[in-house]
Coordinates of C-alpha atoms in Angstrom, one line a residue:
M189 CA -156.4 -89.1 -106.3
A190 CA -155.2 -87.6 -102.9
I191 CA -151.2 -88.5 -102.3
N192 CA -150.3 -88.8 -98.9
I193 CA -146.8 -88.3 -98.7
R194 CA -144.1 -89.8 -96.0
E195 CA -140.6 -88.5 -94.4
L196 CA -138.9 -91.4 -95.0
N197 CA -135.8 -92.4 -92.2
K198 CA -132.4 -93.0 -93.2
N199 CA -133.2 -96.3 -94.6
G200 CA -135.8 -95.8 -96.5
S201 CA -138.9 -96.3 -93.7
P202 CA -141.5 -94.4 -93.3
K203 CA -141.2 -92.1 -90.1
N204 CA -143.6 -92.3 -87.6
S205 CA -143.8 -88.5 -85.9
G206 CA -147.0 -88.9 -84.0
T207 CA -145.5 -91.8 -81.5
K208 CA -142.5 -89.4 -81.3
G209 CA -145.0 -87.1 -79.8
I210 CA -146.5 -89.4 -77.7
K211 CA -142.6 -90.1 -76.3
W212 CA -142.1 -86.9 -75.7
I213 CA -145.6 -86.4 -73.5
V214 CA -145.5 -89.7 -72.2
A215 CA -142.0 -88.4 -70.8
G216 CA -142.7 -84.5 -69.9
V217 CA -145.3 -86.8 -67.2
I218 CA -142.7 -88.8 -65.6
A219 CA -141.1 -85.7 -65.3
V220 CA -144.3 -84.4 -63.5
V221 CA -144.8 -87.1 -61.0
L222 CA -141.1 -87.1 -60.2
C223 CA -141.0 -83.6 -59.7
A224 CA -143.6 -84.1 -57.3
S225 CA -142.5 -86.2 -55.6
S226 CA -139.4 -85.1 -55.2
F227 CA -140.7 -82.4 -52.7
T228 CA -143.5 -81.7 -49.2
I229 CA -144.7 -79.4 -47.2
V230 CA -145.4 -80.1 -43.6
P231 CA -148.7 -78.1 -42.4
A232 CA -148.4 -75.7 -39.9
G233 CA -148.4 -77.4 -35.9
N234 CA -147.2 -80.3 -38.0
T235 CA -143.7 -82.2 -37.8
G236 CA -143.2 -84.5 -40.8
V237 CA -142.5 -88.0 -40.3
V238 CA -140.0 -89.7 -42.4
L239 CA -140.2 -93.5 -43.7
T240 CA -138.1 -94.9 -46.1
L241 CA -139.8 -97.6 -47.5
G242 CA -141.8 -98.0 -45.0
K243 CA -139.4 -97.5 -42.4
V244 CA -139.6 -95.4 -39.7
S245 CA -136.2 -92.4 -39.5
Q246 CA -135.7 -90.2 -37.0
N247 CA -134.7 -87.6 -38.6
S248 CA -138.2 -85.7 -38.8
M249 CA -139.3 -82.3 -40.8
S250 CA -140.5 -79.3 -39.2
E251 CA -142.8 -77.3 -40.9
G252 CA -142.4 -75.8 -44.1
F253 CA -141.3 -77.1 -47.4
H254 CA -139.0 -80.6 -47.7
L255 CA -136.7 -82.3 -50.3
K256 CA -137.3 -86.4 -50.3
I257 CA -136.2 -89.0 -52.6
P258 CA -139.4 -89.9 -55.0
F259 CA -141.2 -93.1 -54.5
I260 CA -138.9 -94.8 -51.8
Q261 CA -139.5 -92.1 -49.1
E262 CA -142.7 -91.3 -48.0
V263 CA -143.6 -87.9 -45.1
E264 CA -146.4 -88.7 -42.6
D265 CA -148.5 -85.2 -40.7
M266 CA -147.9 -85.2 -37.3
S267 CA -150.3 -83.0 -35.4
N268 CA -148.6 -81.3 -32.0
K269 CA -150.9 -79.0 -32.3
I270 CA -153.3 -78.3 -28.7
Q271 CA -156.4 -81.9 -28.6
V272 CA -159.3 -81.9 -26.9
Y273 CA -160.3 -85.2 -25.8
E274 CA -164.3 -85.3 -23.9
T275 CA -165.3 -88.5 -22.6
P276 CA -167.6 -89.4 -20.0
A277 CA -165.8 -91.9 -17.0
S278 CA -167.4 -94.2 -14.0
A279 CA -166.2 -94.5 -11.0
V280 CA -166.6 -95.6 -7.1
S281 CA -166.3 -92.8 -4.6
K282 CA -164.4 -93.4 -1.3
D283 CA -168.0 -94.0 0.6
L284 CA -169.0 -96.4 -3.1
Q285 CA -170.7 -93.7 -4.1
T286 CA -171.4 -94.4 -7.8
V287 CA -170.2 -91.7 -9.6
S288 CA -170.7 -90.3 -12.9
S289 CA -168.8 -87.3 -14.9
T290 CA -167.8 -86.1 -18.1
I291 CA -164.4 -84.7 -18.8
A292 CA -162.1 -83.1 -20.9
V293 CA -158.0 -83.6 -21.3
N294 CA -156.2 -80.6 -23.5
Y295 CA -153.5 -81.9 -25.0
R296 CA -150.5 -81.9 -27.5
L297 CA -148.1 -84.4 -28.9
V298 CA -144.6 -83.3 -28.1
S299 CA -142.2 -82.7 -31.9
D300 CA -139.8 -84.6 -30.7
K301 CA -141.9 -87.7 -29.8
S302 CA -143.5 -87.6 -33.0
A303 CA -141.5 -90.8 -35.1
D304 CA -141.6 -92.5 -31.7
M305 CA -144.8 -92.1 -31.1
Y306 CA -145.4 -93.1 -35.6
K307 CA -143.8 -96.5 -34.4
N308 CA -144.5 -97.4 -31.2
V309 CA -148.7 -96.5 -31.7
G310 CA -149.5 -95.5 -34.8
V311 CA -151.3 -91.9 -35.3
D312 CA -153.9 -93.7 -33.0
Y313 CA -152.5 -93.1 -30.3
Q314 CA -155.2 -91.0 -28.3
T315 CA -157.2 -94.5 -29.0
V316 CA -154.5 -96.6 -28.0
L317 CA -153.1 -94.2 -25.0
I318 CA -154.9 -92.0 -23.4
T319 CA -159.1 -93.2 -23.2
P320 CA -157.4 -95.9 -21.0
V321 CA -155.5 -94.0 -18.6
V322 CA -157.2 -91.2 -18.2
Q323 CA -160.2 -93.5 -16.9
E324 CA -157.3 -95.5 -14.8
C325 CA -156.5 -91.8 -13.3
M326 CA -160.1 -91.0 -13.0
K327 CA -161.1 -93.7 -10.8
S328 CA -158.0 -94.0 -8.8
A329 CA -158.4 -90.6 -7.5
T330 CA -162.4 -90.8 -7.2
A331 CA -161.5 -93.9 -5.0
K332 CA -159.7 -91.4 -2.5
Y333 CA -162.5 -88.9 -1.7
T334 CA -166.1 -89.8 -0.3
A335 CA -168.8 -88.2 -3.1
E336 CA -169.7 -85.2 -1.1
E337 CA -165.5 -84.1 -1.3
L338 CA -165.5 -85.0 -4.6
I339 CA -167.8 -81.7 -5.3
T340 CA -166.6 -79.9 -2.9
K341 CA -162.8 -79.6 -3.7
R342 CA -162.9 -80.4 -7.2
A343 CA -160.2 -78.0 -8.2
E344 CA -158.1 -80.3 -6.2
V345 CA -159.7 -83.7 -7.7
G346 CA -158.5 -82.8 -10.8
D347 CA -155.4 -81.7 -10.4
E348 CA -154.5 -84.6 -9.1
V349 CA -155.7 -86.7 -12.3
K350 CA -153.3 -83.8 -13.9
T351 CA -150.7 -85.0 -12.6
A352 CA -151.3 -88.6 -12.5
L353 CA -151.7 -88.4 -16.0
S354 CA -148.9 -86.8 -16.6
D355 CA -146.7 -88.8 -15.0
K356 CA -148.2 -91.9 -17.0
L357 CA -148.3 -90.2 -20.9
N358 CA -145.1 -87.7 -20.2
N359 CA -142.9 -90.7 -21.6
Y360 CA -144.2 -91.1 -24.9
G361 CA -144.5 -87.3 -25.9
I362 CA -147.7 -86.5 -25.0
Y363 CA -148.1 -83.3 -23.0
I364 CA -150.9 -82.7 -21.0
E365 CA -152.5 -78.8 -20.6
K366 CA -155.5 -79.1 -19.0
F367 CA -157.8 -81.0 -16.6
N368 CA -161.4 -80.5 -16.5
I369 CA -164.2 -81.9 -14.5
V370 CA -167.1 -80.6 -16.5
N371 CA -169.9 -81.8 -14.3
F372 CA -170.2 -84.8 -11.7
D373 CA -173.8 -86.6 -11.5
F374 CA -174.9 -89.1 -8.4
S375 CA -178.1 -92.0 -8.4
T376 CA -181.0 -90.7 -7.3
E377 CA -180.9 -92.1 -3.9
Y378 CA -177.8 -90.0 -3.0
N379 CA -179.3 -86.8 -4.7
N380 CA -182.6 -86.9 -2.2
A381 CA -180.2 -87.8 0.8
I382 CA -178.0 -84.5 -0.3
E383 CA -181.3 -82.2 -0.4
A384 CA -182.2 -83.5 3.0
K385 CA -179.6 -83.0 4.7
Q386 CA -179.5 -79.7 2.8
V387 CA -183.1 -79.0 3.6
A388 CA -182.3 -80.1 7.8
E389 CA -179.5 -77.9 7.9
Q390 CA -181.3 -75.0 6.8
N391 CA -184.2 -76.1 9.0
L392 CA -181.5 -76.2 12.0
L393 CA -179.6 -72.8 11.2
K394 CA -183.0 -71.1 10.9
T395 CA -183.6 -72.8 14.3
Q396 CA -179.7 -71.6 15.9
T397 CA -180.7 -68.1 14.3
E398 CA -184.4 -67.7 16.2
Q399 CA -182.5 -69.0 19.2
E400 CA -179.9 -66.5 19.1
Q401 CA -182.1 -63.7 18.6
A402 CA -184.4 -64.8 21.5
I403 CA -181.1 -65.0 23.7
V404 CA -180.6 -61.6 22.3
I405 CA -184.0 -59.9 22.4
A406 CA -184.4 -62.1 26.9
E407 CA -180.9 -60.3 27.5
A408 CA -181.6 -57.2 26.1
D409 CA -185.1 -57.4 28.4
A410 CA -183.2 -58.6 31.5
K411 CA -180.9 -55.4 31.1
Q412 CA -183.3 -53.1 30.7
K413 CA -185.4 -54.3 33.8
V414 CA -181.3 -53.8 35.5
I415 CA -181.5 -50.0 35.1
A416 CA -184.8 -50.0 36.4
A417 CA -184.0 -51.7 39.3
N418 CA -181.2 -49.8 39.3
A419 CA -182.7 -45.8 39.3
E420 CA -185.8 -46.8 41.3
A421 CA -183.5 -47.8 43.5
E422 CA -181.0 -45.3 43.6
A423 CA -184.8 -43.1 43.6
I424 CA -185.0 -44.6 46.8
L425 CA -182.6 -43.7 48.7
A426 CA -182.7 -40.5 47.7
E427 CA -186.1 -40.1 48.1
A428 CA -184.4 -42.0 51.7
Q429 CA -181.9 -39.7 52.2
A430 CA -183.9 -36.3 51.8
Q431 CA -186.4 -37.8 53.9
A432 CA -183.7 -38.1 57.1
D433 CA -181.6 -35.5 56.0
A434 CA -185.8 -33.5 56.8
N435 CA -186.1 -35.1 59.2
K436 CA -182.0 -34.4 61.1
L437 CA -183.1 -30.7 60.0
L438 CA -186.3 -30.3 62.1
E439 CA -185.0 -32.2 64.4
E440 CA -181.9 -29.8 64.5
S441 CA -184.5 -26.5 64.7
L442 CA -186.8 -27.7 67.2
S443 CA -186.0 -27.0 70.9
D444 CA -187.9 -26.9 74.2
K445 CA -189.2 -23.5 74.4
V446 CA -190.8 -24.3 71.1
I447 CA -191.9 -27.7 71.8
A448 CA -193.8 -26.5 75.2
Y449 CA -195.0 -23.4 73.4
E450 CA -196.6 -25.8 70.0
Q451 CA -198.1 -27.3 73.3
I452 CA -199.0 -24.6 75.0
Q453 CA -201.2 -23.6 72.0
K454 CA -202.6 -26.5 71.2
W455 CA -203.9 -27.2 75.1
N456 CA -207.6 -26.7 75.2
G457 CA -207.5 -26.3 78.6
V458 CA -208.3 -30.1 80.0
M459 CA -205.8 -32.0 82.5
P460 CA -204.6 -34.6 80.9
K461 CA -206.0 -38.0 83.2
V462 CA -202.2 -39.5 83.1
T463 CA -199.6 -37.3 84.0
S464 CA -195.6 -38.4 84.9
G465 CA -195.9 -37.5 88.0
D466 CA -194.1 -34.1 88.6
S467 CA -195.6 -30.9 90.3
S468 CA -196.4 -29.5 87.7
G469 CA -198.9 -32.2 86.1
L470 CA -197.6 -31.8 82.2
L471 CA -196.9 -34.5 80.0
I472 CA -193.4 -32.6 79.8
D473 CA -191.2 -30.7 82.0
I474 CA -191.4 -26.9 81.4
D475 CA -190.2 -24.3 83.7
L476 CA -194.4 -22.0 83.9
D477 CA -191.6 -18.6 85.3
E478 CA -190.6 -19.1 81.9
I479 CA -193.0 -19.5 79.9
G480 CA -195.3 -17.0 82.4
S481 CA -192.8 -14.3 81.9
S482 CA -192.7 -14.7 78.1
T483 CA -196.4 -14.6 78.1
A484 CA -196.5 -11.6 79.8
S485 CA -194.3 -10.7 77.9
V486 CA -196.1 -11.5 74.6
S487 CA -199.4 -9.6 76.1
Q488 CA -197.2 -6.6 76.2
S489 CA -196.9 -6.3 73.6
T490 CA -200.2 -6.8 72.3
T491 CA -201.5 -4.2 74.9
E492 CA -199.2 -2.0 73.0
A493 CA -200.0 -2.6 69.6
S494 CA -203.9 -1.5 70.4
T495 CA -203.5 1.3 72.5
S496 CA -201.3 2.6 68.9
E497 CA -204.2 1.8 66.6
A498 CA -206.8 3.5 68.9
E499 CA -204.8 6.9 69.4

């Protein structure tokens, strides 16, 4: 038979060693829970909003290790990192064209405003604040530009929307880092109209280019003709000048004796039927004595030449 020996208390009752161990275990668990609840770690890029029995404290916690009152205080992490909000937006342009666009907003929550944001809006401030403000600013800016200007002045439209967003959201502690219009999309009818306009402009540009080329060619041809005409006129003038100079030289070289001599050489011995009415009966006035002496001299010279050859 087994003998059960148990330690007795002072009053004679047996001691319960198992109950004491359980108490120590419970105490240890409670101590661990208290220790775990007495501190918190705020992640990098976040601000810890302190809630004391559900009430938001104005003293926020920066990133890192912090102590808090167990079961009394809680800490909600609010991200201060840059976040991206991308959404489609629909608006109407100045010329009443329906514009569908995709926009992207880079924003961040200012750490000093984290407690107020949690208290007044909560953690879902993107849906509550950013979404409606972005849509409103986009519609307002789009209405100031025609559909064509929205394409050609996209950067200007984006800057205007960013400025409007900053004016409306900065007071809540939301800082707009960057605003981008990813794309614009218009109705099918407007796209067809734009395409037709571009084709017409290209055709017009082609026609203007061809006309300008034709004008350049015509001007070049006209200049060539002018140059050729000037050259021809100068050639004619030079020829006329040369002929005039030759005539002048010929005229200066002619004398009455030379002319008379040429007439005598070409005379066939027949007296002309029409005379000038003077005594000689010749067409020109000739000094017969002078011609006779000249002829005699020529005859004498010829005779002397013949005699010399005979000898």
